[in-house]
Amino acid sequence: MPLPDDAVSVFFDGTLSDPQLDHPEGLAVHPDGSIWCGGERGQIYRVEADGSGMTQVATTDGFCLGMAFDRTAEHLYVCDMKHAAVFRIETATGRTERFADGAPAGAFKIPNYPAFDADGRLYVSDSHAFGVPGPGVWRVEPDGRAELWYDRDVTFANGLAVAADGRSLFVAETFAHTVFRIPIDDDGAAGERDDVAQLPGSWPDGLALDREGNLYVGCYEPSRVMRISPSGEVETLYHDPSAHTLAHPTNVAFRGTTMFTSNLGRWHLTRLEVGIPGTPVPFGSA
């Protein structure tokens, strides 16, 4: 059932803030409740848990895409399109280092979205190129060594979400208007893809799961959030035809029963009162 308008609101408006919130694409929720997000010039921001203020913590000097905290939240991992790499940010100090770029197996093209499994390995979608299908999904060990885990072509691999049982990985395939699932075999290898839902007319971006197994999809265009049930039924949770409150949402993340979206088309973050708790991220967290 779609959310009513009063369940959706701007959480933080950074249009006139100092620093200004620069068209965020990625965001992640810290255990202390703060919302971390990135900017188009590599900025890493921390927004207070109550939305009362924002500080710039660090910069990659690039272009921030998706991001994720590790299990301890001592580090934030940020995909950067300009540098074609994943950066690791020390959350207490802002110290920034290049963590992974695809070596030794190869090189990332457009690392877009990171997601951890229970063993601390990082899955990274590679969008490859705009309009040109290519592989696929990488897996990065805790020491930064990477392998091309899913080597089949994907039409712009984007948001990722590890299933609650840890046995599969959901992938948003933006320019195919599709969300699919890759089984994670007992030996850790990638299985054959299984299409979860077709989203004609929508460009899926970020993904998040709730505790009931529903999958939430931030759609860059049109400005909407969709929900896919465990049985594959698709509904529009909220659509903003004006693209104002929900302005080309990209990544989505839960804090309790509230879901936050970053808005690449505006200078603010949006909250949606979903009423169902999100699955803890990273996978395996309490």
Tab-separated table of C-alpha atoms in Angstrom:
chain	number	residue	atom	x	y	z
A	1	MET	CA	0.000	0.000	0.000
A	2	PRO	CA	1.498	3.405	-0.954
A	3	LEU	CA	2.681	5.671	1.832
A	4	PRO	CA	0.580	8.780	2.577
A	5	ASP	CA	2.181	12.153	1.962
A	6	ASP	CA	2.567	12.826	5.685
A	7	ALA	CA	4.843	9.758	5.987
A	8	VAL	CA	7.425	11.323	3.649
A	9	SER	CA	9.413	14.464	4.439
A	10	VAL	CA	12.732	16.224	3.947
A	11	PHE	CA	15.079	15.037	6.695
A	12	PHE	CA	17.924	17.470	6.039
A	13	ASP	CA	17.903	20.395	3.627
A	14	GLY	CA	21.444	21.266	2.623
A	15	THR	CA	20.569	23.781	-0.074
A	16	LEU	CA	21.860	26.747	1.935
A	17	SER	CA	23.905	24.951	4.585
A	18	ASP	CA	27.611	25.575	5.006
A	19	PRO	CA	29.037	23.349	3.676
A	20	GLN	CA	26.349	22.799	1.075
A	21	LEU	CA	25.126	19.260	0.567
A	22	ASP	CA	26.309	18.549	-2.970
A	23	HIS	CA	23.775	16.331	-4.786
A	24	PRO	CA	24.269	13.184	-2.691
A	25	GLU	CA	24.045	9.772	-4.353
A	26	GLY	CA	25.312	7.399	-1.646
A	27	LEU	CA	24.333	7.268	2.001
A	28	ALA	CA	24.802	4.960	4.990
A	29	VAL	CA	23.491	4.927	8.558
A	30	HIS	CA	26.028	4.898	11.414
A	31	PRO	CA	25.197	2.992	14.642
A	32	ASP	CA	24.993	6.330	16.480
A	33	GLY	CA	22.079	7.296	14.212
A	34	SER	CA	23.945	9.819	12.096
A	35	ILE	CA	23.525	9.698	8.333
A	36	TRP	CA	26.655	9.755	6.200
A	37	CYS	CA	26.520	10.716	2.546
A	38	GLY	CA	28.747	11.846	-0.298
A	39	GLY	CA	29.015	14.640	-2.835
A	40	GLU	CA	29.868	15.137	-6.480
A	41	ARG	CA	33.355	16.465	-5.674
A	42	GLY	CA	34.298	13.664	-3.314
A	43	GLN	CA	32.914	15.183	-0.111
A	44	ILE	CA	32.044	12.868	2.777
A	45	TYR	CA	29.388	14.384	5.039
A	46	ARG	CA	28.039	13.428	8.451
A	47	VAL	CA	24.484	14.579	9.187
A	48	GLU	CA	23.436	14.648	12.834
A	49	ALA	CA	21.000	11.945	13.915
A	50	ASP	CA	18.235	14.503	14.436
A	51	GLY	CA	18.990	16.366	11.201
A	52	SER	CA	20.060	19.495	13.089
A	53	GLY	CA	23.367	19.984	11.312
A	54	MET	CA	26.039	18.611	9.012
A	55	THR	CA	29.823	18.552	8.851
A	56	GLN	CA	32.247	17.531	6.132
A	57	VAL	CA	34.416	14.747	7.522
A	58	ALA	CA	36.675	13.920	4.580
A	59	THR	CA	37.057	13.983	0.812
A	60	THR	CA	38.165	11.566	-1.889
A	61	ASP	CA	38.694	14.471	-4.314
A	62	GLY	CA	36.602	12.490	-6.751
A	63	PHE	CA	32.906	11.694	-7.265
A	64	CYS	CA	31.197	9.670	-4.532
A	65	LEU	CA	28.737	6.931	-5.406
A	66	GLY	CA	27.566	4.202	-3.001
A	67	MET	CA	28.958	3.724	0.509
A	68	ALA	CA	28.806	1.251	3.381
A	69	PHE	CA	30.097	0.927	6.936
A	70	ASP	CA	31.988	-2.145	8.062
A	71	ARG	CA	30.743	-4.167	11.022
A	72	THR	CA	32.479	-1.961	13.606
A	73	ALA	CA	31.593	1.284	11.796
A	74	GLU	CA	35.191	2.352	12.382
A	75	HIS	CA	35.506	2.696	8.614
A	76	LEU	CA	33.262	3.876	5.821
A	77	TYR	CA	33.879	2.399	2.358
A	78	VAL	CA	33.070	4.702	-0.554
A	79	CYS	CA	32.865	3.924	-4.262
A	80	ASP	CA	34.410	6.713	-6.305
A	81	MET	CA	33.660	7.087	-10.012
A	82	LYS	CA	36.442	9.561	-10.855
A	83	HIS	CA	39.194	7.420	-9.349
A	84	ALA	CA	37.583	4.060	-10.291
A	85	ALA	CA	38.321	2.816	-6.778
A	86	VAL	CA	36.856	2.151	-3.356
A	87	PHE	CA	38.167	4.436	-0.615
A	88	ARG	CA	38.272	3.652	3.100
A	89	ILE	CA	37.478	6.505	5.490
A	90	GLU	CA	38.437	6.286	9.172
A	91	THR	CA	35.262	7.631	10.764
A	92	ALA	CA	36.906	8.951	13.940
A	93	THR	CA	39.559	11.005	12.150
A	94	GLY	CA	38.500	11.364	8.519
A	95	ARG	CA	41.738	9.744	7.348
A	96	THR	CA	41.201	8.613	3.764
A	97	GLU	CA	43.011	5.895	1.833
A	98	ARG	CA	42.565	4.088	-1.447
A	99	PHE	CA	41.375	0.611	-0.469
A	100	ALA	CA	40.670	-1.328	-3.684
A	101	ASP	CA	40.687	-0.803	-7.434
A	102	GLY	CA	40.227	-4.342	-8.788
A	103	ALA	CA	43.828	-5.542	-8.442
A	104	PRO	CA	45.239	-8.096	-8.807
A	105	ALA	CA	42.473	-9.529	-11.007
A	106	GLY	CA	41.969	-6.420	-13.137
A	107	ALA	CA	40.586	-2.918	-12.773
A	108	PHE	CA	37.242	-1.461	-11.794
A	109	LYS	CA	35.477	0.527	-14.496
A	110	ILE	CA	32.685	2.265	-12.532
A	111	PRO	CA	32.625	0.910	-8.962
A	112	ASN	CA	29.131	1.902	-7.923
A	113	TYR	CA	27.842	0.256	-4.755
A	114	PRO	CA	29.449	-1.703	-1.880
A	115	ALA	CA	27.836	-4.319	0.401
A	116	PHE	CA	29.467	-6.460	3.102
A	117	ASP	CA	28.825	-10.114	3.856
A	118	ALA	CA	29.070	-11.743	7.295
A	119	ASP	CA	32.762	-12.553	6.798
A	120	GLY	CA	33.741	-8.963	6.103
A	121	ARG	CA	34.173	-9.429	2.373
A	122	LEU	CA	32.980	-6.526	0.279
A	123	TYR	CA	30.868	-6.987	-2.842
A	124	VAL	CA	31.187	-4.097	-5.298
A	125	SER	CA	28.964	-3.585	-8.325
A	126	ASP	CA	30.756	-2.407	-11.460
A	127	SER	CA	28.511	-0.420	-13.778
A	128	HIS	CA	31.166	-0.875	-16.478
A	129	ALA	CA	30.005	1.878	-18.859
A	130	PHE	CA	26.907	3.899	-19.669
A	131	GLY	CA	24.878	2.001	-22.257
A	132	VAL	CA	27.446	-0.779	-22.645
A	133	PRO	CA	26.807	-4.069	-20.783
A	134	GLY	CA	29.749	-5.605	-18.985
A	135	PRO	CA	30.789	-7.524	-15.885
A	136	GLY	CA	29.499	-7.377	-13.233
A	137	VAL	CA	30.176	-7.761	-9.459
A	138	TRP	CA	33.559	-7.871	-7.706
A	139	ARG	CA	34.379	-9.335	-4.307
A	140	VAL	CA	37.079	-7.697	-2.221
A	141	GLU	CA	38.888	-9.380	0.666
A	142	PRO	CA	39.547	-7.478	3.915
A	143	ASP	CA	43.100	-6.778	2.731
A	144	GLY	CA	41.880	-5.111	-0.479
A	145	ARG	CA	42.595	-7.953	-2.903
A	146	ALA	CA	39.799	-8.200	-5.458
A	147	GLU	CA	38.377	-10.836	-7.783
A	148	LEU	CA	35.717	-10.558	-10.437
A	149	TRP	CA	33.107	-12.627	-8.610
A	150	TYR	CA	30.223	-12.399	-11.104
A	151	ASP	CA	31.745	-12.143	-14.567
A	152	ARG	CA	28.609	-12.201	-16.713
A	153	ASP	CA	27.474	-9.044	-18.464
A	154	VAL	CA	25.069	-6.743	-16.627
A	155	THR	CA	23.394	-3.690	-18.126
A	156	PHE	CA	24.716	-1.190	-15.566
A	157	ALA	CA	25.030	-3.074	-12.267
A	158	ASN	CA	24.082	-0.698	-9.480
A	159	GLY	CA	22.638	-1.169	-5.963
A	160	LEU	CA	23.389	-4.326	-3.972
A	161	ALA	CA	21.841	-5.991	-0.934
A	162	VAL	CA	22.969	-9.191	0.784
A	163	ALA	CA	19.984	-11.426	1.618
A	164	ALA	CA	19.151	-11.920	5.290
A	165	ASP	CA	20.327	-15.547	5.188
A	166	GLY	CA	23.574	-14.585	3.469
A	167	ARG	CA	22.947	-17.001	0.621
A	168	SER	CA	22.288	-14.564	-2.201
A	169	LEU	CA	23.027	-11.069	-3.433
A	170	PHE	CA	20.369	-8.788	-4.915
A	171	VAL	CA	21.489	-6.533	-7.788
A	172	ALA	CA	19.792	-3.549	-9.420
A	173	GLU	CA	20.324	-3.618	-13.196
A	174	THR	CA	19.513	-0.026	-14.001
A	175	PHE	CA	19.251	0.187	-17.777
A	176	ALA	CA	17.526	-3.208	-18.046
A	177	HIS	CA	14.865	-1.996	-15.562
A	178	THR	CA	15.411	-5.185	-13.586
A	179	VAL	CA	16.335	-6.454	-10.132
A	180	PHE	CA	17.925	-9.893	-10.012
A	181	ARG	CA	19.414	-12.268	-7.465
A	182	ILE	CA	22.762	-14.091	-7.595
A	183	PRO	CA	22.958	-17.200	-5.382
A	184	ILE	CA	26.057	-17.415	-3.200
A	185	ASP	CA	27.059	-21.067	-3.368
A	186	ASP	CA	28.384	-23.013	-0.374
A	187	ASP	CA	31.930	-22.535	-1.673
A	188	GLY	CA	31.347	-18.790	-2.035
A	189	ALA	CA	31.125	-18.833	-5.823
A	190	ALA	CA	28.457	-16.967	-7.754
A	191	GLY	CA	25.531	-19.008	-9.024
A	192	GLU	CA	23.325	-18.309	-12.019
A	193	ARG	CA	21.207	-15.181	-11.907
A	194	ASP	CA	17.518	-15.302	-11.126
A	195	ASP	CA	15.384	-12.323	-12.121
A	196	VAL	CA	13.371	-11.049	-9.144
A	197	ALA	CA	11.292	-8.328	-10.781
A	198	GLN	CA	10.941	-6.311	-13.954
A	199	LEU	CA	10.370	-2.583	-13.400
A	200	PRO	CA	9.318	-1.220	-16.799
A	201	GLY	CA	9.581	2.531	-17.025
A	202	SER	CA	11.762	2.783	-13.895
A	203	TRP	CA	15.530	3.101	-13.499
A	204	PRO	CA	16.390	1.155	-10.300
A	205	ASP	CA	19.389	2.356	-8.308
A	206	GLY	CA	19.813	1.643	-4.565
A	207	LEU	CA	18.502	-1.392	-2.676
A	208	ALA	CA	17.638	-2.178	0.953
A	209	LEU	CA	15.856	-5.042	2.731
A	210	ASP	CA	13.471	-5.030	5.681
A	211	ARG	CA	13.073	-7.725	8.327
A	212	GLU	CA	10.044	-9.175	6.546
A	213	GLY	CA	12.070	-9.842	3.409
A	214	ASN	CA	10.708	-6.966	1.340
A	215	LEU	CA	13.196	-5.342	-1.016
A	216	TYR	CA	13.102	-1.553	-1.433
A	217	VAL	CA	14.295	0.073	-4.627
A	218	GLY	CA	15.252	3.717	-5.014
A	219	CYS	CA	14.493	4.715	-8.615
A	220	TYR	CA	16.436	7.587	-10.085
A	221	GLU	CA	13.751	8.071	-12.706
A	222	PRO	CA	10.901	8.612	-12.227
A	223	SER	CA	11.261	9.853	-8.641
A	224	ARG	CA	9.861	6.922	-6.711
A	225	VAL	CA	10.626	4.189	-4.215
A	226	MET	CA	9.317	0.729	-5.041
A	227	ARG	CA	8.855	-2.323	-2.852
A	228	ILE	CA	9.193	-5.931	-3.975
A	229	SER	CA	7.653	-8.585	-1.738
A	230	PRO	CA	9.389	-11.937	-1.095
A	231	SER	CA	6.952	-13.481	-3.588
A	232	GLY	CA	7.948	-10.964	-6.280
A	233	GLU	CA	4.953	-8.645	-6.169
A	234	VAL	CA	5.902	-5.053	-7.022
A	235	GLU	CA	4.263	-1.913	-5.664
A	236	THR	CA	5.104	1.774	-5.738
A	237	LEU	CA	5.694	2.761	-2.133
A	238	TYR	CA	5.913	6.466	-2.887
A	239	HIS	CA	6.035	8.522	-6.086
A	240	ASP	CA	6.787	12.229	-6.252
A	241	PRO	CA	5.802	13.504	-9.723
A	242	SER	CA	7.210	16.942	-8.863
A	243	ALA	CA	10.625	15.440	-8.008
A	244	HIS	CA	10.895	17.760	-5.021
A	245	THR	CA	10.581	15.932	-1.690
A	246	LEU	CA	11.754	12.757	-3.390
A	247	ALA	CA	14.089	14.081	-6.070
A	248	HIS	CA	15.658	11.392	-8.253
A	249	PRO	CA	16.390	9.127	-5.273
A	250	THR	CA	19.385	6.876	-5.619
A	251	ASN	CA	20.606	4.945	-2.551
A	252	VAL	CA	18.314	3.956	0.322
A	253	ALA	CA	19.113	2.882	3.903
A	254	PHE	CA	17.176	2.035	7.042
A	255	ARG	CA	17.387	3.341	10.608
A	256	GLY	CA	14.833	1.336	12.509
A	257	THR	CA	11.514	1.704	10.704
A	258	THR	CA	12.583	4.896	8.935
A	259	MET	CA	14.127	4.677	5.497
A	260	PHE	CA	16.350	7.461	4.183
A	261	THR	CA	17.050	8.279	0.570
A	262	SER	CA	19.739	10.380	-1.004
A	263	ASN	CA	18.541	12.673	-3.785
A	264	LEU	CA	20.946	13.176	-6.645
A	265	GLY	CA	18.559	15.739	-8.128
A	266	ARG	CA	18.459	18.001	-5.041
A	267	TRP	CA	20.509	19.165	-2.058
A	268	HIS	CA	18.667	17.205	0.604
A	269	LEU	CA	17.961	13.824	2.187
A	270	THR	CA	14.450	12.405	2.491
A	271	ARG	CA	12.927	10.158	5.144
A	272	LEU	CA	10.082	7.727	4.644
A	273	GLU	CA	8.266	6.265	7.645
A	274	VAL	CA	7.905	2.698	6.405
A	275	GLY	CA	6.738	1.080	9.642
A	276	ILE	CA	8.811	-2.098	9.197
A	277	PRO	CA	12.370	-2.367	10.611
A	278	GLY	CA	15.174	-2.682	8.124
A	279	THR	CA	17.534	-5.639	8.028
A	280	PRO	CA	20.734	-4.778	9.939
A	281	VAL	CA	23.574	-3.637	7.707
A	282	PRO	CA	26.233	-4.829	7.269
A	283	PHE	CA	24.828	-8.324	7.007
A	284	GLY	CA	25.171	-10.230	10.261
A	285	SER	CA	25.114	-7.161	12.509
A	286	ALA	CA	22.958	-7.285	15.636
